[in-house]
Short mmCIF file of C-alpha atoms and ligand atoms in Angstrom, two decimals:
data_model
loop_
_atom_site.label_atom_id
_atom_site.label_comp_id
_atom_site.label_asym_id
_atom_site.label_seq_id
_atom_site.Cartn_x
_atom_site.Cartn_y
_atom_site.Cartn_z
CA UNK T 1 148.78 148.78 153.73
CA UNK T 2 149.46 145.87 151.61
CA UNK T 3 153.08 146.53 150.12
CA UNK T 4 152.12 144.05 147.18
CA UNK T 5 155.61 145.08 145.58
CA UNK T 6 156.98 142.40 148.23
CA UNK T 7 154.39 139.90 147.04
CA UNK T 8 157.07 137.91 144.97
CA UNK T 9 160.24 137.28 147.14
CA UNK T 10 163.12 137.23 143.81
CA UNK T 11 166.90 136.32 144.14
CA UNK T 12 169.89 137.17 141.61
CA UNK T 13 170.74 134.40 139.31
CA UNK T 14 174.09 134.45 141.14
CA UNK T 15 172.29 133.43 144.42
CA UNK T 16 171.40 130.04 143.11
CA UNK T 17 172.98 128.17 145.65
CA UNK T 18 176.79 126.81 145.92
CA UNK T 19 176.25 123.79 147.65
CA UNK T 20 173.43 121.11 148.71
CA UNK T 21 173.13 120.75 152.29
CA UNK T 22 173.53 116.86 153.47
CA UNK T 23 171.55 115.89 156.31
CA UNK T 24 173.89 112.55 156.62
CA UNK T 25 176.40 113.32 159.81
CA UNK T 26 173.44 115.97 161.23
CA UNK T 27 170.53 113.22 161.87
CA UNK T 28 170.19 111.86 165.27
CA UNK T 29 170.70 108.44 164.62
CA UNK T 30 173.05 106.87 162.11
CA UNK T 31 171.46 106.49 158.35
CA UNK T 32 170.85 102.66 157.24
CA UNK T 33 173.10 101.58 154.21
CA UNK T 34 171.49 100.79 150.24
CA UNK T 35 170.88 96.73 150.39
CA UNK T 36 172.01 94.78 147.34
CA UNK T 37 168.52 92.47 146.74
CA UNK T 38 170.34 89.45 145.36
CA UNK T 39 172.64 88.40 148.69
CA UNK T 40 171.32 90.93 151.59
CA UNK T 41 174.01 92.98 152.40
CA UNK T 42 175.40 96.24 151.59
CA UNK T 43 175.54 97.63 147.75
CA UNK T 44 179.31 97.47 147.36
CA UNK T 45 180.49 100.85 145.85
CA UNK T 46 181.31 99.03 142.22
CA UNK T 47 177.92 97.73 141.75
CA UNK T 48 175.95 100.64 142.50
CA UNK T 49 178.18 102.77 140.47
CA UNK T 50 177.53 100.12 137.74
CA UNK T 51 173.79 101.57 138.22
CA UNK T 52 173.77 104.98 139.06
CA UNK T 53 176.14 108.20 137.89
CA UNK T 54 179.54 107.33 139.71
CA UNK T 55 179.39 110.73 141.38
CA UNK T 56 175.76 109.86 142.89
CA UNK T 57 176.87 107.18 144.77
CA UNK T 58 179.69 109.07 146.43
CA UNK T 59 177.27 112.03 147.55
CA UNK T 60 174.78 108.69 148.32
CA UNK T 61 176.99 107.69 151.51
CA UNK T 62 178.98 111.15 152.01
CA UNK T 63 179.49 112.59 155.68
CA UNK T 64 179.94 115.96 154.21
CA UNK T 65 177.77 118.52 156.07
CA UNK T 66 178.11 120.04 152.42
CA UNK T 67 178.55 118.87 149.08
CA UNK T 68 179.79 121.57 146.49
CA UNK T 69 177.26 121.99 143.54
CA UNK T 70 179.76 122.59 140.62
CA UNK T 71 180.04 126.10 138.96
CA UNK T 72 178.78 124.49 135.44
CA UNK T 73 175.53 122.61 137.13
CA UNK T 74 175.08 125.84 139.00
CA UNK T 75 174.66 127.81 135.28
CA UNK T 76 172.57 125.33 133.93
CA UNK T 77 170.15 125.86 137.11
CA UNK T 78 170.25 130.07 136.77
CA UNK T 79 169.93 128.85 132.52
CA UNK T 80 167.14 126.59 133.46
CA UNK T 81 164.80 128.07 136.40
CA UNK T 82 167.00 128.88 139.70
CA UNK T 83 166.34 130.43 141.63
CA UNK T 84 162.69 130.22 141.90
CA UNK T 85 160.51 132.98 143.30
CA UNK T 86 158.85 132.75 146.90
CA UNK T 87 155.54 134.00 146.84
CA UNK T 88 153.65 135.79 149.76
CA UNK T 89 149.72 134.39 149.22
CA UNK T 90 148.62 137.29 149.65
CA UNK T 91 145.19 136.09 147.78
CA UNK T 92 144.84 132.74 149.92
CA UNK T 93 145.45 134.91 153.45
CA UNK T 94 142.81 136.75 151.82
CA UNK T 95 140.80 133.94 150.80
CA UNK T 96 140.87 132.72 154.09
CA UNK T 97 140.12 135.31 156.13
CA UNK T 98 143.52 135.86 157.65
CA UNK T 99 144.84 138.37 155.85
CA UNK T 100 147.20 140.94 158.05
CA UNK T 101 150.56 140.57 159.89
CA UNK T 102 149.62 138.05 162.45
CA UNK T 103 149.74 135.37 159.84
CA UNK T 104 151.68 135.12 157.06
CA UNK T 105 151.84 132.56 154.46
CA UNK T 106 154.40 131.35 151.46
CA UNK T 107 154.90 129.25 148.77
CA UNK T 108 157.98 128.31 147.24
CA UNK T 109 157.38 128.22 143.87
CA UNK T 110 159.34 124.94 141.93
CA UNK T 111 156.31 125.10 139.13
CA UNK T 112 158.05 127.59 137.02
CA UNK T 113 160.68 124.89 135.83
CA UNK T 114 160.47 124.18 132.20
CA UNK T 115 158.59 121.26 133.48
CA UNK T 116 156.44 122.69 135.81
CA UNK T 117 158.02 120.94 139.17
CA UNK T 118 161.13 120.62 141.36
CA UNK T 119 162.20 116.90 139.65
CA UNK T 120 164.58 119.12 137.46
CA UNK T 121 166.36 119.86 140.16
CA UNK T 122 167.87 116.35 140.13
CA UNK T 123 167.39 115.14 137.08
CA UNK T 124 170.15 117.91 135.27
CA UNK T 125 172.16 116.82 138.33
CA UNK T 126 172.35 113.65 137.17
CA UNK T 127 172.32 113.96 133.35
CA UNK T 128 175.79 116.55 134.13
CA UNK T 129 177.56 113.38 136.32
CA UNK T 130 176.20 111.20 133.81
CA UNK T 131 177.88 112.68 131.00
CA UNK T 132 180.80 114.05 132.97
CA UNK T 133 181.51 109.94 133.57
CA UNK T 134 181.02 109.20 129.76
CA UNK T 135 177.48 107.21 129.78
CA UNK T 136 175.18 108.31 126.76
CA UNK T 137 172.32 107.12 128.10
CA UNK T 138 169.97 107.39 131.11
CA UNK T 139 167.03 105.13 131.53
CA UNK T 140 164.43 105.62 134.36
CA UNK T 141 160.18 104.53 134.55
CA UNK T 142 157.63 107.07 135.42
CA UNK T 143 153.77 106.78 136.37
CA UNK T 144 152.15 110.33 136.05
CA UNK T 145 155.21 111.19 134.15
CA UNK T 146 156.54 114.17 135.78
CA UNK T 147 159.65 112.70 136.47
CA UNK T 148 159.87 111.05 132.54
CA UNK T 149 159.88 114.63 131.73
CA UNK T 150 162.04 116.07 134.10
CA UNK T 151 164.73 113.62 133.10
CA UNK T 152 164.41 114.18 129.41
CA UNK T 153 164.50 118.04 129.39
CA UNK T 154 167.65 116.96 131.33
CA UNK T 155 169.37 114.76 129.17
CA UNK T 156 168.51 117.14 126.03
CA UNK T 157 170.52 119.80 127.88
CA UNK T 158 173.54 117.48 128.02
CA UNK T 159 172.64 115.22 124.47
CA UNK T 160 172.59 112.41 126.35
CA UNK T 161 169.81 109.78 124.77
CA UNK T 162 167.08 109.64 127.47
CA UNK T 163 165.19 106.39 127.60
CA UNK T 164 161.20 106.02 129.82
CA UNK T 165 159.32 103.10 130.74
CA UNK T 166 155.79 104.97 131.03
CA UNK T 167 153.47 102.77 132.80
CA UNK T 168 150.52 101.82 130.72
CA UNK T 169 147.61 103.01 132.29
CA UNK T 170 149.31 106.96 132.75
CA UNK T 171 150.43 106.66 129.24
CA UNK T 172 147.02 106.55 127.76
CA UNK T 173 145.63 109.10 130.32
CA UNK T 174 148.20 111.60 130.17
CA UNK T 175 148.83 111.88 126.82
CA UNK T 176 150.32 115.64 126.91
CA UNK T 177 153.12 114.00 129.35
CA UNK T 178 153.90 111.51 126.67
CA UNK T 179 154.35 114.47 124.34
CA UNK T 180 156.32 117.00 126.46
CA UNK T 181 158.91 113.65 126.95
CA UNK T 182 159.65 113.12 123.12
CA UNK T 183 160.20 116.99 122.16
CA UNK T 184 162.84 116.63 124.27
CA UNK T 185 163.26 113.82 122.27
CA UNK T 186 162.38 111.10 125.09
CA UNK T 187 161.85 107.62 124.01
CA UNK T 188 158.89 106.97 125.94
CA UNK T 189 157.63 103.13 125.86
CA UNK T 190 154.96 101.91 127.75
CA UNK T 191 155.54 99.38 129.92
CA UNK T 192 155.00 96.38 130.42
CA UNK T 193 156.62 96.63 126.63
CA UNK T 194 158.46 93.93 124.52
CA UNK T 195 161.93 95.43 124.64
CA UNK T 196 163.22 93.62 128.13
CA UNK T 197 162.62 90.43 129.28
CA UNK T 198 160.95 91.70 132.33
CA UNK T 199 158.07 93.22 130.48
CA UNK T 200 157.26 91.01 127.37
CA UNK T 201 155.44 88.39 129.00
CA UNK T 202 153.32 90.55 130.62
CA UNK T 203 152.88 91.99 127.16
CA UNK T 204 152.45 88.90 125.26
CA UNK T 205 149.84 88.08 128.09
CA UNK T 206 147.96 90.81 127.19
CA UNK T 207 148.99 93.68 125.25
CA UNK T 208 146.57 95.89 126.88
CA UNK T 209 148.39 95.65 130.44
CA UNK T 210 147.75 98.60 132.23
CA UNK T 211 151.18 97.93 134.04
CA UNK T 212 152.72 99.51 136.97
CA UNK T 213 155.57 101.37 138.64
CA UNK T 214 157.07 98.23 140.06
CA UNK T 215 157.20 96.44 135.90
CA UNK T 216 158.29 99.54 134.64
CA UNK T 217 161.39 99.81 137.48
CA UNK T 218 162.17 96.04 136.23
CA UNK T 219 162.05 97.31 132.68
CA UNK T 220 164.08 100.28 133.61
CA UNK T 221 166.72 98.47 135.61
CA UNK T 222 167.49 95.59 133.20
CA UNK T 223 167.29 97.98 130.54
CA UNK T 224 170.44 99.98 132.41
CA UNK T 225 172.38 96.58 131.95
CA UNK T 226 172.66 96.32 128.78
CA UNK T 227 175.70 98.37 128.05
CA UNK T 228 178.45 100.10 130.25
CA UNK T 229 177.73 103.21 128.50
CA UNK T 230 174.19 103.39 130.11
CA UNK T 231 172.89 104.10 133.69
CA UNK T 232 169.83 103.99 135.43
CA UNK T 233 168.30 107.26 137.07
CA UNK T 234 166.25 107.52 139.78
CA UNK T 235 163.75 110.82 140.53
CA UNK T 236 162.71 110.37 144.52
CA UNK T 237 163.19 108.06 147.68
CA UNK T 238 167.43 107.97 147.48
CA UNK T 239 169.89 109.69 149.13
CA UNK T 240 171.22 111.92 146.62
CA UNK T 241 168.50 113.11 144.86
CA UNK T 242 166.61 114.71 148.50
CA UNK T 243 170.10 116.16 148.89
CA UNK T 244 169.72 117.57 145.12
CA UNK T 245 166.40 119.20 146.09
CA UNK T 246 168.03 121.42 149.00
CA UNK T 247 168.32 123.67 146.46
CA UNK T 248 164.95 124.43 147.43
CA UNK T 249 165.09 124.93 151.09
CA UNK T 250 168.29 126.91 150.99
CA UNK T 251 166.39 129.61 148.60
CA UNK T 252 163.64 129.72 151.13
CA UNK T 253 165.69 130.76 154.19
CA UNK T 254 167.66 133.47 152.01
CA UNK T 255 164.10 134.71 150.99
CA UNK T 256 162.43 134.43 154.08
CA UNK T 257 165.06 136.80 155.32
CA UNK T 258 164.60 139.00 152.84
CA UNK T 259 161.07 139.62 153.63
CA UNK T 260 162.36 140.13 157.46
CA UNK T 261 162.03 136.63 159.00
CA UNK T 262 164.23 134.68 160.44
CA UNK T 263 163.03 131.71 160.69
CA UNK T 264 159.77 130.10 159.88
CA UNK T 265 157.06 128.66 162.24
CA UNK T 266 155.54 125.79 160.00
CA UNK T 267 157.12 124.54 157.39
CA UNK T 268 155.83 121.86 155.21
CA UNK T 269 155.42 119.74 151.64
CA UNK T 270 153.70 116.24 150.00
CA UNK T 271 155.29 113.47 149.89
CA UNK T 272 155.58 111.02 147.37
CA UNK T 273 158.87 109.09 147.73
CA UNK T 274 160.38 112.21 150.15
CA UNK T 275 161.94 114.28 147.33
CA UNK T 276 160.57 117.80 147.45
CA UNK T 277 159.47 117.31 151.22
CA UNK T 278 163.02 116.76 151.75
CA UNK T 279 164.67 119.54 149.80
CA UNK T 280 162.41 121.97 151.38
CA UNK T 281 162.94 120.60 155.05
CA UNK T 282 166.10 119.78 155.33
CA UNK T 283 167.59 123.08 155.54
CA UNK T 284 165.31 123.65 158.50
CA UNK T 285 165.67 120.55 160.06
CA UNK T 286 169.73 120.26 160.53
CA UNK T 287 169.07 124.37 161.83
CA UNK T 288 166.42 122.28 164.00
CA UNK T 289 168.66 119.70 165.56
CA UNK T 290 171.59 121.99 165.71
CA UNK T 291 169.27 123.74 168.50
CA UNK T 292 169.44 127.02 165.88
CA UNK T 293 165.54 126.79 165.51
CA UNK T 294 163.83 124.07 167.98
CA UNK T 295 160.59 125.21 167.70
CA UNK T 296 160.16 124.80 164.34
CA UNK T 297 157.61 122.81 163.49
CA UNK T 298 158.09 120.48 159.54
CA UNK T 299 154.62 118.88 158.47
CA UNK T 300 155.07 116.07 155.72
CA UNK T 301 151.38 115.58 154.33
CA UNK T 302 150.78 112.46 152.31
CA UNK T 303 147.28 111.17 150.54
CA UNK T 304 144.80 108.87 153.08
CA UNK T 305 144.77 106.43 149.98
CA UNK T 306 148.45 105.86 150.25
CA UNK T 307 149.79 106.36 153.74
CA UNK T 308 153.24 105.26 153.97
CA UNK T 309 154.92 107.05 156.89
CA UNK T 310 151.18 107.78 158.85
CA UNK T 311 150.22 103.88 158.38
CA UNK T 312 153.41 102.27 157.04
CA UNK T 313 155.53 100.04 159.29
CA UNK T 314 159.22 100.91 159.79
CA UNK T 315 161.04 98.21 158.24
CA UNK T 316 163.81 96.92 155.52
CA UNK T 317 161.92 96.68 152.27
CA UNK T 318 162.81 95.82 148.12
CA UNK T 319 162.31 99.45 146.26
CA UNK T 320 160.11 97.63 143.75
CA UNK T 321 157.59 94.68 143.44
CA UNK T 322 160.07 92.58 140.94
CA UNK T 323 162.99 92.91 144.04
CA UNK T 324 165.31 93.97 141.67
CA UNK T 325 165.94 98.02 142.84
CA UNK T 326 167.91 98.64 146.49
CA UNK T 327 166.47 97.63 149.55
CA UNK T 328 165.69 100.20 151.57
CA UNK T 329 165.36 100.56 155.40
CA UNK T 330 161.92 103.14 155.00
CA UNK T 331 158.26 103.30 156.47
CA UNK T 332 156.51 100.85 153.68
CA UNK T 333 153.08 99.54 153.18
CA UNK T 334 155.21 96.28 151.38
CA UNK T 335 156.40 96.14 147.85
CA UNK T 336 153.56 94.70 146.54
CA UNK T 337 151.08 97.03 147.59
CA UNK T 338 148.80 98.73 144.58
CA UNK T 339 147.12 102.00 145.35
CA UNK T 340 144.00 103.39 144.71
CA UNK T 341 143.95 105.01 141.14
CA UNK T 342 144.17 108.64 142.95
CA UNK T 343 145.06 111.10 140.73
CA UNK T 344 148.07 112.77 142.53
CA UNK T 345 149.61 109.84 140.67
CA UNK T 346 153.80 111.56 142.31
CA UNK T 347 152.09 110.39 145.83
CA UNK T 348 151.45 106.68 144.91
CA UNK T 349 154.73 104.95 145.98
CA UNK T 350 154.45 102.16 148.89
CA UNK T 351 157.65 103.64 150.67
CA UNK T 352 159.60 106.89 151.48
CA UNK T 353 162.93 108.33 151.50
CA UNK T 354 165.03 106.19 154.56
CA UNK T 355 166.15 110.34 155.62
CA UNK T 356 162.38 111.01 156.10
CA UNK T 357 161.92 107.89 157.88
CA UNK T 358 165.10 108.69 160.02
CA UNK T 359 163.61 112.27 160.38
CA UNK T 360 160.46 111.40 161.78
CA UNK T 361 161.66 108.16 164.21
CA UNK T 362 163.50 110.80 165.88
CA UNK T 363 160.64 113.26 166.08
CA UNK T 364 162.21 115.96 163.76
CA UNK T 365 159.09 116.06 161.34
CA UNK T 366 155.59 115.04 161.83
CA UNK T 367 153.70 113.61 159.15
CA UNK T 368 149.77 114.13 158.52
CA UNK T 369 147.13 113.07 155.56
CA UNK T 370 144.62 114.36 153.77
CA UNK T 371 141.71 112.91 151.40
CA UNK T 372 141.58 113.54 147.53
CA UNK T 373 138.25 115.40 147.37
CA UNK T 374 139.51 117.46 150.43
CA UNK T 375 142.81 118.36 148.42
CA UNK T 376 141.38 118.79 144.81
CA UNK T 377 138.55 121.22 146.24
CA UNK T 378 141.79 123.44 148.25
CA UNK T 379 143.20 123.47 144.71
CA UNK T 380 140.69 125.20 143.40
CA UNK T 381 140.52 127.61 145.77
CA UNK T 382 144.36 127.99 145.66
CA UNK T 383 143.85 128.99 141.81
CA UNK T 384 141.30 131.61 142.23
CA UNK T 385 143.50 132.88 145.27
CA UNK T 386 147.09 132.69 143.72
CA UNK T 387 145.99 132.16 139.76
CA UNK T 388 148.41 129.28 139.41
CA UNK T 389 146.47 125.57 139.13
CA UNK T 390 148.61 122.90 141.53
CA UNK T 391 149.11 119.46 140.71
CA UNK T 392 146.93 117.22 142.70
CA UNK T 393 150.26 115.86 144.43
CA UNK T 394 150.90 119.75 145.72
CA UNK T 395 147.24 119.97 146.85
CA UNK T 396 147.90 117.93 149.51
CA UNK T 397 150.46 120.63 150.62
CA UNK T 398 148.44 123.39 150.06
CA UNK T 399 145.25 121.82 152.32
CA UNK T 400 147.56 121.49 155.18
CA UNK T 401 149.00 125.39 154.68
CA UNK T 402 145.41 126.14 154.96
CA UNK T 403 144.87 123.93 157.86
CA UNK T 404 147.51 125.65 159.41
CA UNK T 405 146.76 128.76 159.03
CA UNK T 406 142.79 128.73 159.83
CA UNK T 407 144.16 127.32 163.42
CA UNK T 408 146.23 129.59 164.08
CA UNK T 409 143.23 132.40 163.62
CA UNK T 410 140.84 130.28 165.79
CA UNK T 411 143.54 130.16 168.85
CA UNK T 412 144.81 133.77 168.16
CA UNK T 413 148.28 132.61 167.32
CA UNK T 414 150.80 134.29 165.42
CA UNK T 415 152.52 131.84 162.62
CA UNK T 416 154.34 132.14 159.95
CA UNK T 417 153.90 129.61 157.63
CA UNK T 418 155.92 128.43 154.61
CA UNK T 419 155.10 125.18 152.11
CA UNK T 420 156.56 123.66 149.13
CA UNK T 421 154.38 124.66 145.76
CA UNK T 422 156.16 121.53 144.17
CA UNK T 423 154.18 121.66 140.60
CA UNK T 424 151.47 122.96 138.26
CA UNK T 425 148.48 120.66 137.52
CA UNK T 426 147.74 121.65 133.45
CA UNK T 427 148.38 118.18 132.64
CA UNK T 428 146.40 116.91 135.44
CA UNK T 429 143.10 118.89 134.64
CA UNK T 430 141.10 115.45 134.19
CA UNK T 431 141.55 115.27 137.91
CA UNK T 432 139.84 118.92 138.22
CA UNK T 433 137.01 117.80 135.39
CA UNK T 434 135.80 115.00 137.68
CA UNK T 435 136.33 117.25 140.78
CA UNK T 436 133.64 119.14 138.69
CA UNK T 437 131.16 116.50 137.48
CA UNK T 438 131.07 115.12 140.88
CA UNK T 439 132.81 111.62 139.53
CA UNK T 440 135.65 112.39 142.04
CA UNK T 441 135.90 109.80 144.95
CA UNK T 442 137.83 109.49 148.19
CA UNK T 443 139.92 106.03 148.88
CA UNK T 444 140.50 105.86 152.63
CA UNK T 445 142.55 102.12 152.76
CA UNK T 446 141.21 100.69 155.82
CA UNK T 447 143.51 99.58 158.70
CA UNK T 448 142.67 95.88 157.38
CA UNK T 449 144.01 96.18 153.87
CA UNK T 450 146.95 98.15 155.06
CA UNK T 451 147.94 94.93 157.30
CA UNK T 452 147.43 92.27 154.65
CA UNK T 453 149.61 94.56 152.40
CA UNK T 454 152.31 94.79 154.97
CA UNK T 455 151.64 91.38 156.05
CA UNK T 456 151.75 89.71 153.00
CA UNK T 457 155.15 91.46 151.31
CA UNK T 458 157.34 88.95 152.88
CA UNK T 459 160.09 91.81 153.83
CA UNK T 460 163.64 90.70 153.42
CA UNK T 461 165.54 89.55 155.89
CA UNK T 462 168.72 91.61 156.80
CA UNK T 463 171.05 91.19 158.89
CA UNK T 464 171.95 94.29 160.76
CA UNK T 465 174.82 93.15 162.56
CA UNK T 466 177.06 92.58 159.54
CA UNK T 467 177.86 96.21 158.98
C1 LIG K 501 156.82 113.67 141.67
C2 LIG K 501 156.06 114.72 142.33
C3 LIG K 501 155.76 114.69 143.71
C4 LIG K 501 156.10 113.52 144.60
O1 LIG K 501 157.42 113.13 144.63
P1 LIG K 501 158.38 113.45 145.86
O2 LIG K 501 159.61 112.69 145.57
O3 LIG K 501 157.70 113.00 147.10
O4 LIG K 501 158.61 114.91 145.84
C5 LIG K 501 155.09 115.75 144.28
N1 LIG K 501 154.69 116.81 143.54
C6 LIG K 501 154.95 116.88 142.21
C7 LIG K 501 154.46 118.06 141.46
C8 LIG K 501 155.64 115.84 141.56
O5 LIG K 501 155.90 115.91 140.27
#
């Protein structure tokens, strides 16, 4: 008998976690450093704390297996949405044909954040060491606008003013996002705008500019120069904010054991910049290459129209197209490349977090991809299943828990399997309305385009012997 009782895996408030778990001293081979883009060597600690939260940048280069989550952030999170359940699909097993004992599927369930994914996680991270060092303000760009909302539900926790460069094209087609940003009183702007120097000419060019994440970084960076009292925030790709998300992992293990297992046989999440991929994995993979759980198997699953660790090449890159973010040692399809207007707009970045590069060079995760039709149609089925609508970025997840699980019944294999249910998709449902008029279309990027991209980028040049 189904014991649907156990079909929502729930911790005390007091579990939330005490501590993010750093990958750092675990991984295999030794993590490359954050690259200052105007000389080519190593961010000096000064001028990336003139950027980022001061305490960021120490957790950015700490060799601290663990890095204490303080007892005030920790209230905020149990305040906020930690710990967050972990479902048993019951409905998909069922869905699918699998239903029994012999596999056994879950979803860790980040949607039920205020904002409806796991970028909360660091964004009230940051807006508590941002206004534990004094700074009023943090500015940051979004394109679907998950993270512009993440970061000002964060900052209206802490009254700290919260400041998004929305790129154009999202702003006009997610106008709910736009909304959710300024009742928690976000100024949203969208970019290219005329408040920096890096966006008015595009503006004055042509007012219409349907912009992009690479402007809106520019925007967002020079932006964060303008007074000491302001910082820039990033919500993916970096050091500190994967180690952030292992908030998410950590609640998985104590809630797999709850339901009796020790550890899991799959586990696996998108990826977009690395964020919630990360914060799920890592957990497993230090237990992985601590020898604690070898077998496990970590499946990173990113969109055929914007492969960057499947297709990417392995190589020092700038973190935007202007050259003015970090540069980043990371699997990139080059700085310049613009992707396919897919809608799992989260899973549109040309690179990927340098620990999920380091990961997979050293064969601790795989990585897979998936098409948008493919993903959009296992949504659907995922919301008659389970009831709750994913965003298209989480589809991608979801096809390859399906994937998974459909093999195992073909080769008679018992699995358990676990994935990331990163976010909700109700502000995404024009993806699902063209799913449904048939005006939905897969972008494969053929081998060709993904050369000239890489080719073209003109990569910096760094020097790896200097440090
Ligand atoms: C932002 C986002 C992603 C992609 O970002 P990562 O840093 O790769 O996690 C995936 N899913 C959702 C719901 C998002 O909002």
């Amino acid at each position: 008998m189904t014991d649907y009782f156990n079909a929502r895996i729930l911790l005390d408030p007091k579990e939330v976690p005490k501590q993010w778990v750093n990958i750092l001293p675990d991984l295999p081979t030794p993590m490359t450093p954050l690259i200052n883009p105007m000389d080519g060597k190593p961010a000096p600690f000064e001028l990336a704390a003139a950027i980022f939260p001061k305490e960021c940048v120490i957790q950015e280069v700490s060799q601290e297996p663990t890095i204490p989550i303080p007892k005030e952030l920790r209230e905020i999170y149990a305040r906020s949405h930690r710990p967050t359940p972990l479902h048993r699909a019951y409905g998909l097993e069922k869905e699918l044909g699998v239903e029994g004992e012999e596999i056994k599927i879950f979803y860790k369930n980040e949607s039920v954040s205020p904002t409806g994914s796991h970028k909360p996680n660091t964004a009230l991270a940051q807006a508590y060491y941002a206004k534990a060092d004094g700074i009023n303000e943090l500015v940051t760009e979004t394109g679907a606008g998950q993270w512009g909302s993440g970061l000002s539900y964060g900052c209206s926790l802490f009254n700290i003013t919260c400041t998004v460069y929305m790129v154009r094209a999202s702003f006009l087609q997610k106008p709910g996002r736009k909304i959710l940003m300024r009742s928690y009183d976000g100024e949203v702007h969208a970019s290219p705008s005329r408040f920096t120097e890096s966006g008015r000419s595009y503006y004055e060019n042509d007012p219409d500019h349907p912009g992009s994440l690479g402007i809106a970084i520019s925007e967002a960076v020079e932006h964060s120069l303008r007074s000491e009292k302001i910082r820039y925030s990033l919500g993916s790709v970096v050091n500190f904010v994967c180690l952030h998300q292992t908030v998410v992992g950590q609640e998985t293990q104590q809630q797999l054991k709850k339901a009796g297992i020790d550890q899991p046989d799959i586990v696996i999440g998108c990826m977009g910049g690395g964020s919630n991929f990360s914060g799920m994995a890592i957990p497993f993979a230090r237990d992985k290459i601590r020898g604690d759980a070898p077998d496990i198997q970590i499946i990173g699953v990113e969109p055929r129209a914007c492969p960057s660790v499947c297709k990417g090449k392995y190589t020092w890159d700038y973190g935007d197209s202007a050259k003015k973010a970090p540069i980043l040692k990371m699997h990139t399809l080059g700085h310049n490349f613009i992707p396919s207007p897919i809608h799992a707009g989260g899973l549109r970045y040309h690179g990927i977090a340098p620990i999920v590069s380091n990961l997979y060079n050293n064969g601790v995760i795989e990585a897979t991809m998936h098409h948008q039709l493919e993903v959009i149609e296992a949504g659907m089925l995922f919301a008659k299943a389970e009831g709750i609508l994913p965003a298209p970025e989480t589809n991608h997840a979801v096809k390859e828990a399906m994937n998974q699980a459909l093999k195992a019944k073909e080769k008679n294999e018992k699995k358990t399997i676990v994935f990331n249910f990163s976010g909700h998709g109700y502000f995404d449902l024009l993806a699902y309305k063209e799913y449904m008029t048939g005006e939905l279309e897969n972008f494969e990027l053929s081998e060709e385009k993904i050369q000239k991209s890489i080719n073209d980028a003109d990569m910096p040049q760094i020097d790896e012997s200097a440090f």
